[in-house]
Amino acid sequence: MVHLTGEEKGIVTGLWGKVNVDEVGGEALGRLLVVYPWTQRFFDSFGDLSSAAAVMGNAKVKAHGKKVLDSFSEGLKNLDNLKGTFAKLSELHCDKLHVDPENFRLLGNVLVCVLARNFGKDFTPQVQAAYQKVVVGVATALAHKYH
Amino acid sequence: MVHFTAEEKAAVANLWAKVNVEVAGGEILGRLLVVYPWTQRFFDSFGNLSSETAIMGNPKVKAHGKKVLNSFGNAVKHMDDLKGTFSHLSELHCDRLHVDPENFKLLGNMIVIVLATQFNREFTPQMQAAWQKLTTAVANALAYKYH
């Protein structure tokens, strides 16, 4: 179970309050598909993913990115019980979607990168450390029900 | 062996030309020590690493960060022969420094994040993809001589 100090929780929610969840979701998912192209295999039905421009402009990528990040937002409200919060999604990703859990870590790293780009200097080492802890915690929670 | 397209090489070189190696180097190494605190064990002789402020302000961290990033600059100049370029450093890190190669990947991720904080507009998905490819390849080259 991931342990965040009171200060770290404050840092995480403080920054998240400034995040445009709609946009960042699409950006993060899009960048996952561009930077780690094998992840496109999970999104066959999304249409044109043939170039970076196509991926980043793809309406289904943006919509699904928003969905993913909304889910991540829920996690941020329940940092003390990530495994419980993501239990059903963990089962879904294992039993129905067959997603290798390594990809959760990749998405987490891409999200940290997108936050770094959007917040520049405000994405201090301390903020980065807190978020790195969170994305690892979420990735672990999503892998927890795998069998 | 990793293959970079002409476009990827140009993108990497283009961004590299704008990097302040001294400042970025210290930032990258400092963030590694903050975000992944166990990495501090390799830097016992560096003095005060007791807080984020201490680490980011530590002159030995800055100096060593600069040295590491200068070395990474060689990667940018020799993207077609990373294994050869990092052969000696690989032996050094294995035989003398005893660094777990996993840490090279962590440092690589740190480089990507610091570039993201410093180059908002230029750090497009394609740029991120090229740099992720390069840092992964350098990490692999540094691990290549391990035994």
PDB file of N, CA and C in Angstrom, chain B residues 15-112:
ATOM      1  N   LEU B  15      16.947  19.868 -30.092  1.00  0.00           N
ATOM      2  CA  LEU B  15      16.624  20.221 -28.710  1.00  0.00           C
ATOM      3  C   LEU B  15      17.897  20.274 -27.865  1.00  0.00           C
ATOM      4  N   TRP B  16      18.813  19.344 -28.128  1.00  0.00           N
ATOM      5  CA  TRP B  16      20.043  19.283 -27.347  1.00  0.00           C
ATOM      6  C   TRP B  16      20.826  20.596 -27.426  1.00  0.00           C
ATOM      7  N   ALA B  17      20.801  21.210 -28.603  1.00  0.00           N
ATOM      8  CA  ALA B  17      21.527  22.466 -28.811  1.00  0.00           C
ATOM      9  C   ALA B  17      21.020  23.566 -27.875  1.00  0.00           C
ATOM     10  N   LYS B  18      19.782  23.430 -27.402  1.00  0.00           N
ATOM     11  CA  LYS B  18      19.202  24.472 -26.544  1.00  0.00           C
ATOM     12  C   LYS B  18      19.342  24.152 -25.049  1.00  0.00           C
ATOM     13  N   VAL B  19      19.887  22.978 -24.744  1.00  0.00           N
ATOM     14  CA  VAL B  19      19.956  22.569 -23.345  1.00  0.00           C
ATOM     15  C   VAL B  19      21.156  23.216 -22.654  1.00  0.00           C
ATOM     16  N   ASN B  20      20.940  23.797 -21.485  1.00  0.00           N
ATOM     17  CA  ASN B  20      22.045  24.281 -20.656  1.00  0.00           C
ATOM     18  C   ASN B  20      22.504  23.082 -19.830  1.00  0.00           C
ATOM     19  N   VAL B  21      23.580  22.448 -20.281  1.00  0.00           N
ATOM     20  CA  VAL B  21      23.984  21.167 -19.702  1.00  0.00           C
ATOM     21  C   VAL B  21      24.303  21.297 -18.214  1.00  0.00           C
ATOM     22  N   GLU B  22      24.908  22.420 -17.845  1.00  0.00           N
ATOM     23  CA  GLU B  22      25.283  22.582 -16.441  1.00  0.00           C
ATOM     24  C   GLU B  22      24.040  22.619 -15.551  1.00  0.00           C
ATOM     25  N   VAL B  23      23.083  23.451 -15.939  1.00  0.00           N
ATOM     26  CA  VAL B  23      21.867  23.617 -15.124  1.00  0.00           C
ATOM     27  C   VAL B  23      21.012  22.356 -15.166  1.00  0.00           C
ATOM     28  N   ALA B  24      20.815  21.837 -16.374  1.00  0.00           N
ATOM     29  CA  ALA B  24      19.944  20.663 -16.527  1.00  0.00           C
ATOM     30  C   ALA B  24      20.558  19.448 -15.843  1.00  0.00           C
ATOM     31  N   GLY B  25      21.874  19.315 -15.936  1.00  0.00           N
ATOM     32  CA  GLY B  25      22.546  18.165 -15.326  1.00  0.00           C
ATOM     33  C   GLY B  25      22.307  18.087 -13.830  1.00  0.00           C
ATOM     34  N   GLY B  26      22.488  19.209 -13.172  1.00  0.00           N
ATOM     35  CA  GLY B  26      22.261  19.250 -11.728  1.00  0.00           C
ATOM     36  C   GLY B  26      20.810  18.979 -11.384  1.00  0.00           C
ATOM     37  N   GLU B  27      19.913  19.533 -12.200  1.00  0.00           N
ATOM     38  CA  GLU B  27      18.471  19.352 -12.001  1.00  0.00           C
ATOM     39  C   GLU B  27      18.100  17.873 -12.118  1.00  0.00           C
ATOM     40  N   ILE B  28      18.659  17.228 -13.146  1.00  0.00           N
ATOM     41  CA  ILE B  28      18.322  15.825 -13.419  1.00  0.00           C
ATOM     42  C   ILE B  28      18.821  14.921 -12.305  1.00  0.00           C
ATOM     43  N   LEU B  29      20.092  15.075 -11.947  1.00  0.00           N
ATOM     44  CA  LEU B  29      20.641  14.211 -10.902  1.00  0.00           C
ATOM     45  C   LEU B  29      19.958  14.496  -9.566  1.00  0.00           C
ATOM     46  N   GLY B  30      19.730  15.767  -9.287  1.00  0.00           N
ATOM     47  CA  GLY B  30      19.051  16.141  -8.042  1.00  0.00           C
ATOM     48  C   GLY B  30      17.673  15.497  -7.940  1.00  0.00           C
ATOM     49  N   ARG B  31      16.921  15.588  -9.042  1.00  0.00           N
ATOM     50  CA  ARG B  31      15.565  15.012  -9.023  1.00  0.00           C
ATOM     51  C   ARG B  31      15.618  13.496  -8.835  1.00  0.00           C
ATOM     52  N   LEU B  32      16.615  12.845  -9.433  1.00  0.00           N
ATOM     53  CA  LEU B  32      16.753  11.389  -9.249  1.00  0.00           C
ATOM     54  C   LEU B  32      16.860  11.084  -7.755  1.00  0.00           C
ATOM     55  N   LEU B  33      17.717  11.859  -7.063  1.00  0.00           N
ATOM     56  CA  LEU B  33      17.969  11.612  -5.643  1.00  0.00           C
ATOM     57  C   LEU B  33      16.755  11.934  -4.772  1.00  0.00           C
ATOM     58  N   VAL B  34      15.927  12.885  -5.225  1.00  0.00           N
ATOM     59  CA  VAL B  34      14.717  13.254  -4.477  1.00  0.00           C
ATOM     60  C   VAL B  34      13.584  12.255  -4.733  1.00  0.00           C
ATOM     61  N   VAL B  35      13.363  11.963  -6.017  1.00  0.00           N
ATOM     62  CA  VAL B  35      12.203  11.146  -6.387  1.00  0.00           C
ATOM     63  C   VAL B  35      12.432   9.668  -6.071  1.00  0.00           C
ATOM     64  N   TYR B  36      13.684   9.230  -6.213  1.00  0.00           N
ATOM     65  CA  TYR B  36      14.030   7.837  -5.917  1.00  0.00           C
ATOM     66  C   TYR B  36      15.126   7.827  -4.857  1.00  0.00           C
ATOM     67  N   PRO B  37      14.757   8.034  -3.595  1.00  0.00           N
ATOM     68  CA  PRO B  37      15.754   8.306  -2.542  1.00  0.00           C
ATOM     69  C   PRO B  37      16.806   7.210  -2.353  1.00  0.00           C
ATOM     70  N   TRP B  38      16.488   5.976  -2.736  1.00  0.00           N
ATOM     71  CA  TRP B  38      17.487   4.924  -2.560  1.00  0.00           C
ATOM     72  C   TRP B  38      18.734   5.149  -3.413  1.00  0.00           C
ATOM     73  N   THR B  39      18.599   5.968  -4.449  1.00  0.00           N
ATOM     74  CA  THR B  39      19.764   6.237  -5.303  1.00  0.00           C
ATOM     75  C   THR B  39      20.818   7.052  -4.561  1.00  0.00           C
ATOM     76  N   GLN B  40      20.433   7.641  -3.421  1.00  0.00           N
ATOM     77  CA  GLN B  40      21.408   8.419  -2.653  1.00  0.00           C
ATOM     78  C   GLN B  40      22.545   7.540  -2.150  1.00  0.00           C
ATOM     79  N   ARG B  41      22.302   6.237  -2.087  1.00  0.00           N
ATOM     80  CA  ARG B  41      23.316   5.352  -1.523  1.00  0.00           C
ATOM     81  C   ARG B  41      24.607   5.356  -2.333  1.00  0.00           C
ATOM     82  N   PHE B  42      24.526   5.780  -3.608  1.00  0.00           N
ATOM     83  CA  PHE B  42      25.725   5.808  -4.439  1.00  0.00           C
ATOM     84  C   PHE B  42      26.541   7.083  -4.237  1.00  0.00           C
ATOM     85  N   PHE B  43      26.006   7.984  -3.421  1.00  0.00           N
ATOM     86  CA  PHE B  43      26.625   9.301  -3.313  1.00  0.00           C
ATOM     87  C   PHE B  43      26.896   9.681  -1.862  1.00  0.00           C
ATOM     88  N   ASP B  44      27.378   8.710  -1.093  1.00  0.00           N
ATOM     89  CA  ASP B  44      27.669   8.903   0.331  1.00  0.00           C
ATOM     90  C   ASP B  44      28.603  10.078   0.586  1.00  0.00           C
ATOM     91  N   SER B  45      29.546  10.275  -0.343  1.00  0.00           N
ATOM     92  CA  SER B  45      30.566  11.296  -0.116  1.00  0.00           C
ATOM     93  C   SER B  45      30.099  12.697  -0.490  1.00  0.00           C
ATOM     94  N   PHE B  46      28.837  12.845  -0.863  1.00  0.00           N
ATOM     95  CA  PHE B  46      28.372  14.130  -1.379  1.00  0.00           C
ATOM     96  C   PHE B  46      27.929  15.108  -0.304  1.00  0.00           C
ATOM     97  N   GLY B  47      27.920  14.659   0.943  1.00  0.00           N
ATOM     98  CA  GLY B  47      27.547  15.587   2.014  1.00  0.00           C
ATOM     99  C   GLY B  47      26.051  15.582   2.262  1.00  0.00           C
ATOM    100  N   ASN B  48      25.504  16.776   2.453  1.00  0.00           N
ATOM    101  CA  ASN B  48      24.119  16.922   2.894  1.00  0.00           C
ATOM    102  C   ASN B  48      23.105  16.616   1.788  1.00  0.00           C
ATOM    103  N   LEU B  49      22.391  15.461   1.975  1.00  0.00           N
ATOM    104  CA  LEU B  49      21.311  15.112   1.028  1.00  0.00           C
ATOM    105  C   LEU B  49      20.017  14.912   1.814  1.00  0.00           C
ATOM    106  N   SER B  50      19.890  15.654   2.908  1.00  0.00           N
ATOM    107  CA  SER B  50      18.835  15.351   3.879  1.00  0.00           C
ATOM    108  C   SER B  50      17.445  15.896   3.526  1.00  0.00           C
ATOM    109  N   SER B  51      17.391  16.769   2.528  1.00  0.00           N
ATOM    110  CA  SER B  51      16.084  17.315   2.137  1.00  0.00           C
ATOM    111  C   SER B  51      16.148  17.688   0.668  1.00  0.00           C
ATOM    112  N   GLU B  52      14.982  17.981   0.098  1.00  0.00           N
ATOM    113  CA  GLU B  52      14.945  18.369  -1.316  1.00  0.00           C
ATOM    114  C   GLU B  52      15.822  19.604  -1.527  1.00  0.00           C
ATOM    115  N   THR B  53      15.682  20.572  -0.622  1.00  0.00           N
ATOM    116  CA  THR B  53      16.457  21.820  -0.756  1.00  0.00           C
ATOM    117  C   THR B  53      17.952  21.537  -0.696  1.00  0.00           C
ATOM    118  N   ALA B  54      18.331  20.670   0.266  1.00  0.00           N
ATOM    119  CA  ALA B  54      19.753  20.346   0.412  1.00  0.00           C
ATOM    120  C   ALA B  54      20.290  19.690  -0.855  1.00  0.00           C
ATOM    121  N   ILE B  55      19.510  18.737  -1.386  1.00  0.00           N
ATOM    122  CA  ILE B  55      19.948  18.008  -2.580  1.00  0.00           C
ATOM    123  C   ILE B  55      20.069  18.934  -3.774  1.00  0.00           C
ATOM    124  N   MET B  56      19.019  19.721  -4.026  1.00  0.00           N
ATOM    125  CA  MET B  56      19.005  20.542  -5.239  1.00  0.00           C
ATOM    126  C   MET B  56      20.056  21.661  -5.170  1.00  0.00           C
ATOM    127  N   GLY B  57      20.445  22.035  -3.925  1.00  0.00           N
ATOM    128  CA  GLY B  57      21.452  23.082  -3.774  1.00  0.00           C
ATOM    129  C   GLY B  57      22.866  22.556  -3.586  1.00  0.00           C
ATOM    130  N   ASN B  58      23.009  21.231  -3.483  1.00  0.00           N
ATOM    131  CA  ASN B  58      24.304  20.625  -3.178  1.00  0.00           C
ATOM    132  C   ASN B  58      25.285  20.787  -4.348  1.00  0.00           C
ATOM    133  N   PRO B  59      26.440  21.448  -4.131  1.00  0.00           N
ATOM    134  CA  PRO B  59      27.371  21.705  -5.243  1.00  0.00           C
ATOM    135  C   PRO B  59      27.946  20.428  -5.862  1.00  0.00           C
ATOM    136  N   LYS B  60      28.109  19.371  -5.047  1.00  0.00           N
ATOM    137  CA  LYS B  60      28.638  18.119  -5.607  1.00  0.00           C
ATOM    138  C   LYS B  60      27.601  17.456  -6.508  1.00  0.00           C
ATOM    139  N   VAL B  61      26.336  17.589  -6.131  1.00  0.00           N
ATOM    140  CA  VAL B  61      25.269  17.039  -6.974  1.00  0.00           C
ATOM    141  C   VAL B  61      25.249  17.774  -8.314  1.00  0.00           C
ATOM    142  N   LYS B  62      25.353  19.095  -8.243  1.00  0.00           N
ATOM    143  CA  LYS B  62      25.341  19.892  -9.476  1.00  0.00           C
ATOM    144  C   LYS B  62      26.538  19.542 -10.361  1.00  0.00           C
ATOM    145  N   ALA B  63      27.714  19.439  -9.730  1.00  0.00           N
ATOM    146  CA  ALA B  63      28.917  19.151 -10.514  1.00  0.00           C
ATOM    147  C   ALA B  63      28.835  17.774 -11.151  1.00  0.00           C
ATOM    148  N   HIS B  64      28.368  16.805 -10.375  1.00  0.00           N
ATOM    149  CA  HIS B  64      28.309  15.461 -10.920  1.00  0.00           C
ATOM    150  C   HIS B  64      27.210  15.328 -11.960  1.00  0.00           C
ATOM    151  N   GLY B  65      26.127  16.044 -11.753  1.00  0.00           N
ATOM    152  CA  GLY B  65      25.037  16.060 -12.729  1.00  0.00           C
ATOM    153  C   GLY B  65      25.516  16.595 -14.062  1.00  0.00           C
ATOM    154  N   LYS B  66      26.330  17.633 -13.988  1.00  0.00           N
ATOM    155  CA  LYS B  66      26.888  18.229 -15.210  1.00  0.00           C
ATOM    156  C   LYS B  66      27.767  17.198 -15.928  1.00  0.00           C
ATOM    157  N   LYS B  67      28.588  16.485 -15.135  1.00  0.00           N
ATOM    158  CA  LYS B  67      29.483  15.470 -15.702  1.00  0.00           C
ATOM    159  C   LYS B  67      28.668  14.379 -16.400  1.00  0.00           C
ATOM    160  N   VAL B  68      27.612  13.922 -15.738  1.00  0.00           N
ATOM    161  CA  VAL B  68      26.769  12.857 -16.292  1.00  0.00           C
ATOM    162  C   VAL B  68      26.091  13.328 -17.571  1.00  0.00           C
ATOM    163  N   LEU B  69      25.572  14.560 -17.555  1.00  0.00           N
ATOM    164  CA  LEU B  69      24.853  15.034 -18.738  1.00  0.00           C
ATOM    165  C   LEU B  69      25.797  15.334 -19.896  1.00  0.00           C
ATOM    166  N   ASN B  70      27.008  15.769 -19.588  1.00  0.00           N
ATOM    167  CA  ASN B  70      28.017  15.934 -20.644  1.00  0.00           C
ATOM    168  C   ASN B  70      28.285  14.605 -21.318  1.00  0.00           C
ATOM    169  N   SER B  71      28.369  13.572 -20.520  1.00  0.00           N
ATOM    170  CA  SER B  71      28.577  12.232 -21.046  1.00  0.00           C
ATOM    171  C   SER B  71      27.398  11.817 -21.918  1.00  0.00           C
ATOM    172  N   PHE B  72      26.207  12.181 -21.492  1.00  0.00           N
ATOM    173  CA  PHE B  72      25.019  11.882 -22.293  1.00  0.00           C
ATOM    174  C   PHE B  72      25.080  12.601 -23.633  1.00  0.00           C
ATOM    175  N   GLY B  73      25.733  13.762 -23.625  1.00  0.00           N
ATOM    176  CA  GLY B  73      25.927  14.507 -24.872  1.00  0.00           C
ATOM    177  C   GLY B  73      26.644  13.682 -25.924  1.00  0.00           C
ATOM    178  N   ASN B  74      27.504  12.783 -25.488  1.00  0.00           N
ATOM    179  CA  ASN B  74      28.177  11.873 -26.427  1.00  0.00           C
ATOM    180  C   ASN B  74      27.183  10.965 -27.121  1.00  0.00           C
ATOM    181  N   ALA B  75      26.134  10.618 -26.382  1.00  0.00           N
ATOM    182  CA  ALA B  75      25.100   9.767 -26.974  1.00  0.00           C
ATOM    183  C   ALA B  75      24.453  10.477 -28.149  1.00  0.00           C
ATOM    184  N   VAL B  76      24.201  11.774 -27.964  1.00  0.00           N
ATOM    185  CA  VAL B  76      23.540  12.558 -29.013  1.00  0.00           C
ATOM    186  C   VAL B  76      24.426  12.608 -30.262  1.00  0.00           C
ATOM    187  N   LYS B  77      25.751  12.636 -30.047  1.00  0.00           N
ATOM    188  CA  LYS B  77      26.677  12.697 -31.189  1.00  0.00           C
ATOM    189  C   LYS B  77      26.898  11.331 -31.839  1.00  0.00           C
ATOM    190  N   HIS B  78      26.584  10.258 -31.122  1.00  0.00           N
ATOM    191  CA  HIS B  78      26.885   8.917 -31.643  1.00  0.00           C
ATOM    192  C   HIS B  78      25.689   7.995 -31.529  1.00  0.00           C
ATOM    193  N   MET B  79      24.551   8.467 -32.044  1.00  0.00           N
ATOM    194  CA  MET B  79      23.328   7.696 -31.869  1.00  0.00           C
ATOM    195  C   MET B  79      23.364   6.361 -32.603  1.00  0.00           C
ATOM    196  N   ASP B  80      24.302   6.205 -33.556  1.00  0.00           N
ATOM    197  CA  ASP B  80      24.388   4.935 -34.279  1.00  0.00           C
ATOM    198  C   ASP B  80      25.316   3.940 -33.615  1.00  0.00           C
ATOM    199  N   ASP B  81      26.010   4.361 -32.555  1.00  0.00           N
ATOM    200  CA  ASP B  81      26.906   3.405 -31.901  1.00  0.00           C
ATOM    201  C   ASP B  81      26.942   3.667 -30.405  1.00  0.00           C
ATOM    202  N   LEU B  82      25.802   3.479 -29.775  1.00  0.00           N
ATOM    203  CA  LEU B  82      25.704   3.771 -28.342  1.00  0.00           C
ATOM    204  C   LEU B  82      26.467   2.729 -27.536  1.00  0.00           C
ATOM    205  N   LYS B  83      26.414   1.466 -27.974  1.00  0.00           N
ATOM    206  CA  LYS B  83      27.108   0.423 -27.203  1.00  0.00           C
ATOM    207  C   LYS B  83      28.604   0.697 -27.175  1.00  0.00           C
ATOM    208  N   GLY B  84      29.147   1.063 -28.321  1.00  0.00           N
ATOM    209  CA  GLY B  84      30.579   1.381 -28.390  1.00  0.00           C
ATOM    210  C   GLY B  84      30.911   2.606 -27.550  1.00  0.00           C
ATOM    211  N   THR B  85      30.084   3.625 -27.678  1.00  0.00           N
ATOM    212  CA  THR B  85      30.315   4.894 -26.982  1.00  0.00           C
ATOM    213  C   THR B  85      30.326   4.716 -25.475  1.00  0.00           C
ATOM    214  N   PHE B  86      29.455   3.846 -24.955  1.00  0.00           N
ATOM    215  CA  PHE B  86      29.322   3.706 -23.508  1.00  0.00           C
ATOM    216  C   PHE B  86      29.979   2.441 -22.955  1.00  0.00           C
ATOM    217  N   SER B  87      30.799   1.812 -23.768  1.00  0.00           N
ATOM    218  CA  SER B  87      31.411   0.538 -23.379  1.00  0.00           C
ATOM    219  C   SER B  87      32.225   0.667 -22.086  1.00  0.00           C
ATOM    220  N   HIS B  88      33.113   1.661 -22.042  1.00  0.00           N
ATOM    221  CA  HIS B  88      33.956   1.820 -20.845  1.00  0.00           C
ATOM    222  C   HIS B  88      33.141   2.203 -19.628  1.00  0.00           C
ATOM    223  N   LEU B  89      32.181   3.104 -19.841  1.00  0.00           N
ATOM    224  CA  LEU B  89      31.339   3.518 -18.717  1.00  0.00           C
ATOM    225  C   LEU B  89      30.508   2.346 -18.200  1.00  0.00           C
ATOM    226  N   SER B  90      30.125   1.461 -19.109  1.00  0.00           N
ATOM    227  CA  SER B  90      29.359   0.281 -18.692  1.00  0.00           C
ATOM    228  C   SER B  90      30.201  -0.597 -17.772  1.00  0.00           C
ATOM    229  N   GLU B  91      31.460  -0.821 -18.191  1.00  0.00           N
ATOM    230  CA  GLU B  91      32.349  -1.631 -17.352  1.00  0.00           C
ATOM    231  C   GLU B  91      32.572  -0.964 -15.999  1.00  0.00           C
ATOM    232  N   LEU B  92      32.773   0.352 -16.026  1.00  0.00           N
ATOM    233  CA  LEU B  92      33.003   1.097 -14.782  1.00  0.00           C
ATOM    234  C   LEU B  92      31.822   0.943 -13.827  1.00  0.00           C
ATOM    235  N   HIS B  93      30.604   1.138 -14.354  1.00  0.00           N
ATOM    236  CA  HIS B  93      29.422   1.090 -13.500  1.00  0.00           C
ATOM    237  C   HIS B  93      29.168  -0.307 -12.949  1.00  0.00           C
ATOM    238  N   CYS B  94      29.615  -1.318 -13.706  1.00  0.00           N
ATOM    239  CA  CYS B  94      29.441  -2.694 -13.215  1.00  0.00           C
ATOM    240  C   CYS B  94      30.550  -3.063 -12.243  1.00  0.00           C
ATOM    241  N   ASP B  95      31.806  -2.957 -12.728  1.00  0.00           N
ATOM    242  CA  ASP B  95      32.930  -3.506 -11.964  1.00  0.00           C
ATOM    243  C   ASP B  95      33.352  -2.660 -10.768  1.00  0.00           C
ATOM    244  N   ARG B  96      33.271  -1.338 -10.908  1.00  0.00           N
ATOM    245  CA  ARG B  96      33.778  -0.487  -9.819  1.00  0.00           C
ATOM    246  C   ARG B  96      32.645   0.153  -9.006  1.00  0.00           C
ATOM    247  N   LEU B  97      31.612   0.651  -9.691  1.00  0.00           N
ATOM    248  CA  LEU B  97      30.585   1.422  -8.985  1.00  0.00           C
ATOM    249  C   LEU B  97      29.423   0.562  -8.480  1.00  0.00           C
ATOM    250  N   HIS B  98      29.282  -0.649  -9.074  1.00  0.00           N
ATOM    251  CA  HIS B  98      28.242  -1.597  -8.634  1.00  0.00           C
ATOM    252  C   HIS B  98      26.854  -0.971  -8.618  1.00  0.00           C
ATOM    253  N   VAL B  99      26.513  -0.338  -9.737  1.00  0.00           N
ATOM    254  CA  VAL B  99      25.201   0.308  -9.849  1.00  0.00           C
ATOM    255  C   VAL B  99      24.221  -0.631 -10.543  1.00  0.00           C
ATOM    256  N   ASP B 100      23.092  -0.889  -9.921  1.00  0.00           N
ATOM    257  CA  ASP B 100      22.038  -1.692 -10.548  1.00  0.00           C
ATOM    258  C   ASP B 100      21.576  -0.987 -11.825  1.00  0.00           C
ATOM    259  N   PRO B 101      21.619  -1.673 -12.971  1.00  0.00           N
ATOM    260  CA  PRO B 101      21.275  -1.027 -14.241  1.00  0.00           C
ATOM    261  C   PRO B 101      19.854  -0.463 -14.306  1.00  0.00           C
ATOM    262  N   GLU B 102      19.001  -0.912 -13.422  1.00  0.00           N
ATOM    263  CA  GLU B 102      17.646  -0.339 -13.377  1.00  0.00           C
ATOM    264  C   GLU B 102      17.722   1.174 -13.175  1.00  0.00           C
ATOM    265  N   ASN B 103      18.743   1.612 -12.452  1.00  0.00           N
ATOM    266  CA  ASN B 103      18.883   3.037 -12.169  1.00  0.00           C
ATOM    267  C   ASN B 103      19.166   3.865 -13.418  1.00  0.00           C
ATOM    268  N   PHE B 104      19.729   3.245 -14.463  1.00  0.00           N
ATOM    269  CA  PHE B 104      19.968   3.984 -15.703  1.00  0.00           C
ATOM    270  C   PHE B 104      18.635   4.358 -16.346  1.00  0.00           C
ATOM    271  N   LYS B 105      17.660   3.432 -16.231  1.00  0.00           N
ATOM    272  CA  LYS B 105      16.326   3.727 -16.785  1.00  0.00           C
ATOM    273  C   LYS B 105      15.675   4.859 -16.001  1.00  0.00           C
ATOM    274  N   LEU B 106      15.858   4.826 -14.674  1.00  0.00           N
ATOM    275  CA  LEU B 106      15.261   5.883 -13.848  1.00  0.00           C
ATOM    276  C   LEU B 106      15.875   7.231 -14.210  1.00  0.00           C
ATOM    277  N   LEU B 107      17.186   7.266 -14.386  1.00  0.00           N
ATOM    278  CA  LEU B 107      17.841   8.522 -14.745  1.00  0.00           C
ATOM    279  C   LEU B 107      17.364   8.978 -16.121  1.00  0.00           C
ATOM    280  N   GLY B 108      17.208   8.033 -17.034  1.00  0.00           N
ATOM    281  CA  GLY B 108      16.699   8.362 -18.361  1.00  0.00           C
ATOM    282  C   GLY B 108      15.318   9.006 -18.285  1.00  0.00           C
ATOM    283  N   ASN B 109      14.451   8.451 -17.451  1.00  0.00           N
ATOM    284  CA  ASN B 109      13.116   9.041 -17.283  1.00  0.00           C
ATOM    285  C   ASN B 109      13.213  10.446 -16.710  1.00  0.00           C
ATOM    286  N   MET B 110      14.197  10.642 -15.848  1.00  0.00           N
ATOM    287  CA  MET B 110      14.404  11.949 -15.229  1.00  0.00           C
ATOM    288  C   MET B 110      14.811  12.975 -16.291  1.00  0.00           C
ATOM    289  N   ILE B 111      15.664  12.542 -17.236  1.00  0.00           N
ATOM    290  CA  ILE B 111      16.084  13.433 -18.323  1.00  0.00           C
ATOM    291  C   ILE B 111      14.854  13.876 -19.115  1.00  0.00           C
ATOM    292  N   VAL B 112      13.995  12.914 -19.442  1.00  0.00           N
ATOM    293  CA  VAL B 112      12.784  13.230 -20.217  1.00  0.00           C
ATOM    294  C   VAL B 112      11.908  14.227 -19.464  1.00  0.00           C
TER     295      VAL B 112
END
